[in-house]
Short mmCIF file of C-alpha atoms in Angstrom, two decimals:
data_model
loop_
_atom_site.label_atom_id
_atom_site.label_comp_id
_atom_site.label_asym_id
_atom_site.label_seq_id
_atom_site.Cartn_x
_atom_site.Cartn_y
_atom_site.Cartn_z
CA UNK A 1 138.70 111.86 154.55
CA UNK A 2 136.65 115.81 154.41
CA UNK A 3 138.87 116.54 151.78
CA UNK A 4 137.92 114.13 149.15
CA UNK A 5 134.86 114.57 149.86
CA UNK A 6 135.00 117.73 148.75
CA UNK A 7 136.90 117.32 145.94
CA UNK A 8 134.28 114.62 145.15
CA UNK A 9 131.31 116.69 145.59
CA UNK A 10 133.34 119.55 142.97
CA UNK A 11 133.73 117.33 140.82
CA UNK A 12 129.64 116.28 140.39
CA UNK A 13 128.16 119.79 140.58
CA UNK A 14 130.83 121.11 137.94
CA UNK A 15 129.76 117.96 136.03
CA UNK A 16 126.21 119.35 136.91
CA UNK A 17 125.96 122.10 135.59
CA UNK A 18 127.05 121.38 132.09
CA UNK A 19 124.12 118.51 131.96
CA UNK A 20 121.35 121.85 133.16
CA UNK A 21 122.09 123.69 130.96
CA UNK A 22 121.73 121.10 127.73
CA UNK A 23 117.93 120.54 129.27
CA UNK A 24 117.50 124.21 128.38
CA UNK A 25 118.95 125.98 126.20
CA UNK A 26 115.85 128.23 125.20
CA UNK A 27 113.79 130.58 127.79
CA UNK A 28 110.56 132.35 127.62
CA UNK A 29 110.40 135.83 130.00
CA UNK A 30 108.29 138.06 130.34
CA UNK A 31 105.47 140.13 131.93
CA UNK A 32 101.38 139.66 131.58
CA UNK A 33 99.68 142.58 132.30
CA UNK A 34 96.09 141.16 134.15
CA UNK A 35 97.42 137.79 134.06
CA UNK A 36 97.98 137.01 137.40
CA UNK A 37 97.35 133.24 137.76
CA UNK A 38 97.13 131.88 134.97
CA UNK A 39 98.50 129.03 134.08
CA UNK A 40 101.02 129.00 131.01
CA UNK A 41 101.49 125.93 128.70
CA UNK A 42 104.21 125.80 126.08
CA UNK A 43 103.72 123.17 123.37
CA UNK A 44 105.25 121.10 120.45
CA UNK A 45 104.42 119.19 118.25
CA UNK A 46 105.79 115.32 118.48
CA UNK A 47 105.85 115.31 114.44
CA UNK A 48 103.69 117.70 112.01
CA UNK A 49 102.33 114.68 110.54
CA UNK A 50 100.66 112.73 114.56
CA UNK A 51 100.94 117.17 115.87
CA UNK A 52 100.85 115.68 119.06
CA UNK A 53 101.20 117.85 121.72
CA UNK A 54 104.21 117.81 123.92
CA UNK A 55 104.34 119.69 127.32
CA UNK A 56 107.87 121.31 127.00
CA UNK A 57 107.43 123.33 129.96
CA UNK A 58 104.48 125.42 131.54
CA UNK A 59 104.34 127.54 134.77
CA UNK A 60 101.32 129.96 136.64
CA UNK A 61 101.80 133.99 136.22
CA UNK A 62 103.04 135.27 139.19
CA UNK A 63 101.80 138.33 141.50
CA UNK A 64 103.43 140.51 139.60
CA UNK A 65 102.79 139.00 136.27
CA UNK A 66 106.12 137.82 135.46
CA UNK A 67 107.03 134.90 133.54
CA UNK A 68 109.01 132.48 132.75
CA UNK A 69 109.93 129.01 130.52
CA UNK A 70 112.44 126.89 129.13
CA UNK A 71 113.21 124.03 127.39
CA UNK A 72 115.69 121.70 125.42
CA UNK A 73 116.02 122.02 121.07
CA UNK A 74 119.14 121.05 119.44
CA UNK A 75 117.22 122.92 116.63
CA UNK A 76 114.64 125.09 115.60
CA UNK A 77 111.07 124.35 116.12
CA UNK A 78 107.46 125.29 116.66
CA UNK A 79 106.55 126.38 120.04
CA UNK A 80 102.55 127.49 121.28
CA UNK A 81 102.67 129.28 124.46
CA UNK A 82 98.83 129.04 125.47
CA UNK A 83 96.79 131.07 128.21
CA UNK A 84 93.97 129.06 128.40
CA UNK A 85 91.83 129.43 125.83
CA UNK A 86 94.14 131.57 123.85
CA UNK A 87 98.08 131.15 121.74
CA UNK A 88 100.32 132.47 119.61
CA UNK A 89 103.11 130.40 117.60
CA UNK A 90 106.55 130.63 116.41
CA UNK A 91 109.61 129.19 115.63
CA UNK A 92 112.01 129.11 118.87
CA UNK A 93 115.81 129.00 118.18
CA UNK A 94 118.45 127.26 120.36
CA UNK A 95 120.16 129.24 122.96
CA UNK A 96 117.65 132.41 122.39
CA UNK A 97 116.03 134.04 125.19
CA UNK A 98 112.82 136.33 124.57
CA UNK A 99 111.40 138.37 126.07
CA UNK A 100 107.03 138.82 125.55
CA UNK A 101 105.13 141.48 126.76
CA UNK A 102 101.22 141.77 126.79
CA UNK A 103 99.34 144.57 126.74
CA UNK A 104 95.97 144.86 128.68
CA UNK A 105 94.36 141.60 127.17
CA UNK A 106 90.63 141.44 127.28
CA UNK A 107 90.31 137.43 128.78
CA UNK A 108 86.93 137.60 128.55
CA UNK A 109 86.03 137.72 124.98
CA UNK A 110 85.53 133.45 124.36
CA UNK A 111 82.73 134.11 126.69
CA UNK A 112 81.19 136.34 123.94
CA UNK A 113 81.84 134.08 121.17
CA UNK A 114 83.70 130.50 120.17
CA UNK A 115 87.23 131.27 119.67
CA UNK A 116 87.26 127.19 118.76
CA UNK A 117 85.57 127.93 115.17
CA UNK A 118 87.47 132.20 114.85
CA UNK A 119 90.81 132.15 116.95
CA UNK A 120 91.70 134.57 118.78
CA UNK A 121 95.20 135.08 118.33
CA UNK A 122 97.60 135.50 121.63
CA UNK A 123 98.93 139.10 121.09
CA UNK A 124 102.51 138.79 122.40
CA UNK A 125 105.21 141.80 121.31
CA UNK A 126 108.84 140.46 121.26
CA UNK A 127 112.00 142.77 122.84
CA UNK A 128 115.30 143.46 122.08
CA UNK A 129 115.19 140.27 118.93
CA UNK A 130 118.65 140.95 116.88
CA UNK A 131 117.57 141.72 113.28
CA UNK A 132 118.59 138.50 111.57
CA UNK A 133 115.89 136.79 114.48
CA UNK A 134 115.11 134.29 112.20
CA UNK A 135 111.02 134.70 112.59
CA UNK A 136 111.22 138.18 111.86
CA UNK A 137 113.41 136.73 108.32
CA UNK A 138 110.13 134.29 108.04
CA UNK A 139 107.75 136.92 107.95
CA UNK A 140 109.27 138.82 105.66
CA UNK A 141 109.19 135.76 102.94
CA UNK A 142 106.03 134.96 103.83
CA UNK A 143 104.73 139.15 103.00
CA UNK A 144 107.32 138.53 100.15
CA UNK A 145 105.33 135.66 99.13
CA UNK A 146 101.88 137.01 99.57
CA UNK A 147 102.38 139.82 98.03
CA UNK A 148 103.30 137.78 94.47
CA UNK A 149 100.52 136.32 94.49
CA UNK A 150 97.75 138.16 95.43
CA UNK A 151 99.19 140.74 92.58
CA UNK A 152 99.32 137.98 90.01
CA UNK A 153 96.09 135.94 91.12
CA UNK A 154 94.51 136.03 88.30
CA UNK A 155 97.50 134.26 86.72
CA UNK A 156 97.32 131.69 88.91
CA UNK A 157 93.82 131.29 89.78
CA UNK A 158 92.90 127.57 89.16
CA UNK A 159 89.90 127.82 87.54
CA UNK A 160 92.11 128.39 84.62
CA UNK A 161 95.53 127.70 83.76
CA UNK A 162 97.99 128.76 85.86
CA UNK A 163 101.15 130.99 84.20
CA UNK A 164 104.00 129.80 85.25
CA UNK A 165 106.13 131.70 84.20
CA UNK A 166 104.77 134.23 87.09
CA UNK A 167 106.21 131.86 89.66
CA UNK A 168 109.66 132.84 87.74
CA UNK A 169 108.50 136.04 88.81
CA UNK A 170 108.14 135.26 92.60
CA UNK A 171 111.89 133.25 92.27
CA UNK A 172 113.38 135.88 90.99
CA UNK A 173 111.39 137.98 93.67
CA UNK A 174 113.43 136.16 96.64
CA UNK A 175 116.69 135.53 94.77
CA UNK A 176 116.84 139.33 94.63
CA UNK A 177 115.93 140.14 98.37
CA UNK A 178 118.36 140.12 101.01
CA UNK A 179 117.15 138.16 104.48
CA UNK A 180 118.89 138.54 107.65
CA UNK A 181 118.33 134.95 108.87
CA UNK A 182 121.08 133.36 106.63
CA UNK A 183 120.69 130.28 108.66
CA UNK A 184 120.41 126.91 107.19
CA UNK A 185 116.49 126.18 108.66
CA UNK A 186 116.24 129.42 107.09
CA UNK A 187 117.45 127.69 103.87
CA UNK A 188 114.93 125.22 104.38
CA UNK A 189 111.54 127.03 105.00
CA UNK A 190 112.16 128.70 101.21
CA UNK A 191 113.35 126.03 99.89
CA UNK A 192 110.27 123.91 101.07
CA UNK A 193 107.30 126.33 101.23
CA UNK A 194 108.13 127.83 97.32
CA UNK A 195 108.24 123.98 96.11
CA UNK A 196 104.17 123.48 98.93
CA UNK A 197 102.85 126.44 96.18
CA UNK A 198 104.88 125.13 93.12
CA UNK A 199 102.47 122.24 94.56
CA UNK A 200 99.27 123.66 95.74
CA UNK A 201 99.15 126.17 92.29
CA UNK A 202 99.50 123.80 90.30
CA UNK A 203 102.85 124.96 88.27
CA UNK A 204 104.81 121.93 88.65
CA UNK A 205 103.62 118.42 89.63
CA UNK A 206 104.20 115.70 92.09
CA UNK A 207 106.39 113.55 90.08
CA UNK A 208 109.74 116.48 88.85
CA UNK A 209 109.15 117.26 92.78
CA UNK A 210 109.37 114.28 93.43
CA UNK A 211 112.52 114.11 91.36
CA UNK A 212 114.17 117.43 92.69
CA UNK A 213 113.82 117.65 95.95
CA UNK A 214 113.20 113.95 97.33
CA UNK A 215 115.18 111.51 94.61
CA UNK A 216 118.23 109.63 96.60
CA UNK A 217 118.31 112.33 99.42
CA UNK A 218 118.25 111.44 103.48
CA UNK A 219 115.20 112.47 104.85
CA UNK A 220 115.78 115.16 107.82
CA UNK A 221 113.07 113.84 110.05
CA UNK A 222 114.12 116.77 112.46
CA UNK A 223 112.71 120.10 110.01
CA UNK A 224 109.33 120.31 110.53
CA UNK A 225 108.99 121.77 106.80
CA UNK A 226 110.81 119.55 104.80
CA UNK A 227 108.18 116.59 107.17
CA UNK A 228 104.98 119.27 106.23
CA UNK A 229 106.25 119.31 102.79
CA UNK A 230 106.71 115.89 101.84
CA UNK A 231 103.25 115.60 103.35
CA UNK A 232 102.00 118.29 101.29
CA UNK A 233 103.42 115.79 98.15
CA UNK A 234 102.33 112.40 98.79
CA UNK A 235 98.63 113.98 100.37
CA UNK A 236 96.29 111.17 98.80
CA UNK A 237 98.28 110.51 97.15
CA UNK A 238 97.26 106.53 97.73
CA UNK A 239 93.83 106.37 99.49
CA UNK A 240 92.03 108.96 96.97
CA UNK A 241 92.94 105.29 94.66
CA UNK A 242 95.01 105.86 90.81
CA UNK A 243 95.98 102.89 87.78
CA UNK A 244 98.67 101.62 90.18
CA UNK A 245 96.97 100.70 93.74
CA UNK A 246 93.39 100.49 93.34
CA UNK A 247 90.77 101.40 96.54
CA UNK A 248 90.18 96.80 96.34
CA UNK A 249 93.77 96.60 95.96
CA UNK A 250 93.35 99.01 98.86
CA UNK A 251 91.40 97.58 101.21
CA UNK A 252 92.26 93.29 100.79
CA UNK A 253 96.53 94.62 101.64
CA UNK A 254 94.49 95.75 105.11
CA UNK A 255 92.84 93.38 105.60
CA UNK A 256 95.39 91.18 106.09
CA UNK A 257 96.86 93.19 109.28
CA UNK A 258 100.23 92.30 107.19
CA UNK A 259 102.41 95.37 106.65
CA UNK A 260 104.88 93.16 104.81
CA UNK A 261 101.69 92.40 102.64
CA UNK A 262 100.32 96.53 102.91
CA UNK A 263 104.49 97.94 101.90
CA UNK A 264 104.59 95.42 98.59
CA UNK A 265 100.87 96.49 97.58
CA UNK A 266 102.84 100.24 97.74
CA UNK A 267 105.72 99.92 95.98
CA UNK A 268 103.81 98.83 92.61
CA UNK A 269 103.66 103.18 92.93
CA UNK A 270 106.45 104.19 90.61
CA UNK A 271 107.41 106.82 93.18
CA UNK A 272 107.25 105.13 96.48
CA UNK A 273 110.81 102.18 95.06
CA UNK A 274 112.76 103.78 97.65
CA UNK A 275 111.58 101.44 100.85
CA UNK A 276 112.16 104.62 103.42
CA UNK A 277 109.72 106.39 101.49
CA UNK A 278 107.77 104.27 101.00
CA UNK A 279 107.31 103.18 104.62
CA UNK A 280 106.52 106.53 105.49
CA UNK A 281 103.92 106.99 103.03
CA UNK A 282 102.74 104.57 104.13
CA UNK A 283 101.98 105.79 107.88
CA UNK A 284 100.45 108.76 106.37
CA UNK A 285 97.93 106.92 103.69
CA UNK A 286 97.20 105.13 107.15
CA UNK A 287 97.03 107.44 109.44
CA UNK A 288 94.51 109.50 106.47
CA UNK A 289 92.45 106.34 106.38
CA UNK A 290 92.16 106.41 110.59
CA UNK A 291 89.30 109.57 109.13
CA UNK A 292 87.65 107.91 105.71
CA UNK A 293 85.39 105.38 107.88
CA UNK A 294 83.36 104.99 105.11
CA UNK A 295 85.72 103.48 103.30
CA UNK A 296 88.13 101.70 104.95
CA UNK A 297 87.79 100.03 107.99
CA UNK A 298 89.23 101.80 111.44
CA UNK A 299 90.22 99.05 113.89
CA UNK A 300 91.81 97.11 110.57
CA UNK A 301 93.92 100.74 110.62
CA UNK A 302 94.35 100.41 114.46
CA UNK A 303 95.80 97.09 113.54
CA UNK A 304 97.53 98.17 110.44
CA UNK A 305 100.02 100.01 112.68
CA UNK A 306 100.40 98.12 115.21
CA UNK A 307 102.11 95.14 113.42
CA UNK A 308 104.18 98.67 111.51
CA UNK A 309 105.20 99.71 114.15
CA UNK A 310 106.78 96.46 115.85
CA UNK A 311 107.96 94.81 112.61
CA UNK A 312 109.82 98.31 111.16
CA UNK A 313 113.59 98.94 111.05
CA UNK A 314 113.35 102.52 111.18
CA UNK A 315 113.17 104.24 114.40
CA UNK A 316 112.39 107.45 113.86
CA UNK A 317 109.06 105.70 111.65
CA UNK A 318 108.32 103.18 115.30
CA UNK A 319 108.29 106.43 116.56
CA UNK A 320 105.52 108.95 114.45
CA UNK A 321 103.98 105.51 114.80
CA UNK A 322 103.60 105.46 118.68
CA UNK A 323 102.95 109.49 117.71
CA UNK A 324 100.06 108.25 115.78
CA UNK A 325 97.98 105.84 118.05
CA UNK A 326 98.26 108.32 121.07
CA UNK A 327 96.53 110.68 119.20
CA UNK A 328 93.78 108.65 117.47
CA UNK A 329 92.97 108.63 120.62
CA UNK A 330 93.16 111.69 122.44
CA UNK A 331 89.74 111.36 124.06
CA UNK A 332 90.24 108.47 125.39
CA UNK A 333 93.16 109.58 127.87
CA UNK A 334 90.93 112.80 128.74
CA UNK A 335 88.78 110.14 130.78
CA UNK A 336 90.90 109.21 133.19
CA UNK A 337 92.49 113.10 134.51
CA UNK A 338 88.84 114.07 134.53
CA UNK A 339 88.11 111.08 137.26
CA UNK A 340 91.15 112.10 139.13
CA UNK A 341 89.99 115.92 139.20
CA UNK A 342 88.82 117.34 142.32
CA UNK A 343 86.68 120.10 141.93
CA UNK A 344 84.66 123.42 143.67
CA UNK A 345 80.11 123.31 144.54
CA UNK A 346 78.14 126.10 144.84
CA UNK A 347 79.52 125.88 147.69
CA UNK A 348 83.57 125.12 146.58
CA UNK A 349 83.42 121.63 148.80
CA UNK A 350 85.71 119.65 146.67
CA UNK A 351 84.22 116.80 145.15
CA UNK A 352 85.87 113.83 143.78
CA UNK A 353 84.64 113.18 141.05
CA UNK A 354 86.32 109.30 141.02
CA UNK A 355 83.78 108.46 143.98
CA UNK A 356 81.33 108.45 140.58
CA UNK A 357 82.83 105.25 139.44
CA UNK A 358 80.86 102.11 139.68
CA UNK A 359 78.16 103.80 137.33
CA UNK A 360 77.70 104.61 134.28
CA UNK A 361 78.22 108.99 133.68
CA UNK A 362 76.53 111.21 132.34
CA UNK A 363 78.70 114.72 131.94
CA UNK A 364 77.25 117.93 130.72
CA UNK A 365 80.47 120.62 129.91
CA UNK A 366 77.33 123.66 130.67
CA UNK A 367 77.90 127.66 130.75
CA UNK A 368 74.80 128.97 132.75
CA UNK A 369 74.77 131.70 130.92
CA UNK A 370 74.28 129.72 127.57
CA UNK A 371 70.39 129.76 126.59
CA UNK A 372 70.98 126.04 125.03
CA UNK A 373 72.85 124.93 127.90
CA UNK A 374 69.80 126.15 130.38
CA UNK A 375 67.40 124.51 127.54
CA UNK A 376 68.91 121.66 128.06
CA UNK A 377 69.62 121.07 131.17
CA UNK A 378 65.32 121.95 132.24
CA UNK A 379 65.48 118.77 129.73
CA UNK A 380 68.12 116.15 131.50
CA UNK A 381 66.14 117.56 134.97
CA UNK A 382 63.11 115.69 133.37
CA UNK A 383 65.45 113.08 131.83
CA UNK A 384 66.53 112.21 135.38
CA UNK A 385 63.67 111.10 136.85
CA UNK A 386 62.45 108.95 134.18
CA UNK A 387 65.97 107.31 134.84
CA UNK A 388 65.80 107.45 139.01
CA UNK A 389 62.05 106.22 138.74
CA UNK A 390 63.26 102.28 137.21
CA UNK A 391 66.81 102.33 138.33
CA UNK A 392 67.88 105.24 140.30
CA UNK A 393 72.05 103.51 141.07
CA UNK A 394 72.56 103.01 137.55
CA UNK A 395 73.93 106.51 136.58
CA UNK A 396 75.00 108.95 138.43
CA UNK A 397 74.72 112.74 136.61
CA UNK A 398 77.16 115.24 136.10
CA UNK A 399 77.63 119.14 134.95
CA UNK A 400 79.94 120.77 135.23
CA UNK A 401 79.96 124.19 134.62
CA UNK A 402 82.19 126.02 132.37
CA UNK A 403 81.77 129.86 133.08
CA UNK A 404 85.24 132.04 134.15
CA UNK A 405 83.42 133.09 137.55
CA UNK A 406 81.93 130.85 139.69
CA UNK A 407 79.58 132.92 141.06
CA UNK A 408 77.23 132.34 138.24
CA UNK A 409 76.51 128.82 138.94
CA UNK A 410 75.53 129.76 142.17
CA UNK A 411 72.69 131.84 141.38
CA UNK A 412 71.61 129.80 139.44
CA UNK A 413 71.52 127.19 141.70
CA UNK A 414 70.08 129.21 144.47
CA UNK A 415 68.27 132.07 142.33
CA UNK A 416 66.18 131.02 139.81
CA UNK A 417 62.62 129.78 139.02
CA UNK A 418 63.58 126.28 138.59
CA UNK A 419 66.75 126.00 140.98
CA UNK A 420 65.40 123.79 142.79
CA UNK A 421 64.61 120.94 140.07
CA UNK A 422 68.77 120.16 139.60
CA UNK A 423 68.80 118.73 142.31
CA UNK A 424 72.31 116.42 141.29
CA UNK A 425 75.65 117.54 141.48
CA UNK A 426 77.19 120.31 139.44
CA UNK A 427 80.83 121.40 139.87
CA UNK A 428 82.54 123.68 138.07
CA UNK A 429 85.91 123.08 135.89
CA UNK A 430 87.85 125.20 138.14
CA UNK A 431 89.66 126.78 135.51
CA UNK A 432 90.74 122.98 133.78
CA UNK A 433 91.42 124.45 130.28
CA UNK A 434 93.31 121.69 128.91
CA UNK A 435 91.21 119.31 129.48
CA UNK A 436 88.75 120.85 128.26
CA UNK A 437 90.32 120.93 125.11
CA UNK A 438 91.19 117.58 125.57
CA UNK A 439 88.44 116.09 125.86
CA UNK A 440 87.28 118.48 122.61
CA UNK A 441 84.89 120.57 124.14
CA UNK A 442 84.17 123.01 121.97
CA UNK A 443 80.93 124.13 122.14
CA UNK A 444 78.13 124.47 124.81
CA UNK A 445 76.16 122.54 125.71
CA UNK A 446 77.97 119.56 125.31
CA UNK A 447 77.93 115.64 126.50
CA UNK A 448 80.08 112.94 126.93
CA UNK A 449 79.45 109.22 128.66
CA UNK A 450 82.04 107.85 130.85
CA UNK A 451 81.55 103.48 131.71
CA UNK A 452 81.47 102.48 135.37
CA UNK A 453 84.84 101.52 134.82
CA UNK A 454 86.16 104.59 134.44
CA UNK A 455 86.88 104.50 129.96
CA UNK A 456 85.66 106.49 127.94
CA UNK A 457 81.87 105.64 125.92
CA UNK A 458 81.50 108.10 124.00
CA UNK A 459 82.75 111.77 123.44
CA UNK A 460 79.48 112.64 122.09
CA UNK A 461 76.51 111.87 123.95
CA UNK A 462 73.32 112.33 123.13
CA UNK A 463 71.28 115.78 123.84
CA UNK A 464 68.54 114.83 126.66
CA UNK A 465 66.10 116.75 124.88
CA UNK A 466 67.19 114.46 121.60
CA UNK A 467 65.23 111.95 123.26
#
């Protein structure tokens, strides 16, 4: 019996090793100077349309500055390495190990200017890459295209009629260049990037590109470059209106709430005869409508997406719609995560934000060394006095200080001329950069309002000074 148990355990372990290897076939390891204790997130996109971020792996940089991340992919995919408010993206290939290095880096740059308006790339260096590494060939291809377009920018200028012969020059230059990477992914990358450039420069019209690259061909949903080209090709093809489908007809079909009626309408467009293509363009157009509330009802768009998810026979489209529905309401889910936090006050005592549930919660995200934030906090003190004089238990005031150094909050609350006026709860964000990103806090001060049930009532609540 003991031998049998040993044999079974051995067989189980032999089976388990390949399973683990399948789950992690891409590894990123490296050393980040001055990065000890910082959280590193590795993201990928669920699809190019919703761009819903998926956390592939995360880790904390150890005391020696070392980190390691791993994930599984069966095809090259774009990934983003994020540390606090800084990031770098690249294409990761299955089976590779990437050795990353980050030299001395000023982590306080985001306190000197708004890195959301002027992004700062994390200057990661990669070592030990072979000559045929995918990103090296992509960079070479991009540089070649940029140089040709820049050299002939007058001939490509949209203020004049673009000269197609100069795009042939670009084609010949690409064909004559030997790139080290010869993978199918890179071939697709070249094909679809050139096609997107053709479309943007108005060298070739939508109908010709559709006939050459899409008609009667399968849709490789797994290929990000193909999907980006597809969505570029049909960008606002439907929602801008045309002689085939008018805006009024779109709104009538949208009001029906029935995906079948909407798809029938889109079938009037000559490029949308194919059922799969038509449905994918329908999803794209609904995504565009969601960002045009002046012309299309947001609630009707969401209803149509739910019906499309329930009725489609294409599993890829159901997944895409579900991703869109999640991406369209990012702040609501972020608010749930917010109330789950325990954040420290100026004395480092932790406060459960969930204890505020049951009241309206007016939250200010500030930096105490920012003049705009300080000015709004002074007005907020008067606002709080007014509210509490009439209904003291109706609303809870909360300020989350987002300065990197918690000591700034202490000095602001105890060594300031107006310190006694700030008699409500102040807590430090405690390096929860991911939460700020999900809530859309990209400038200071920012204000949000949480309903008594803990849901997000407004992700852009009025400033106190607005009255």
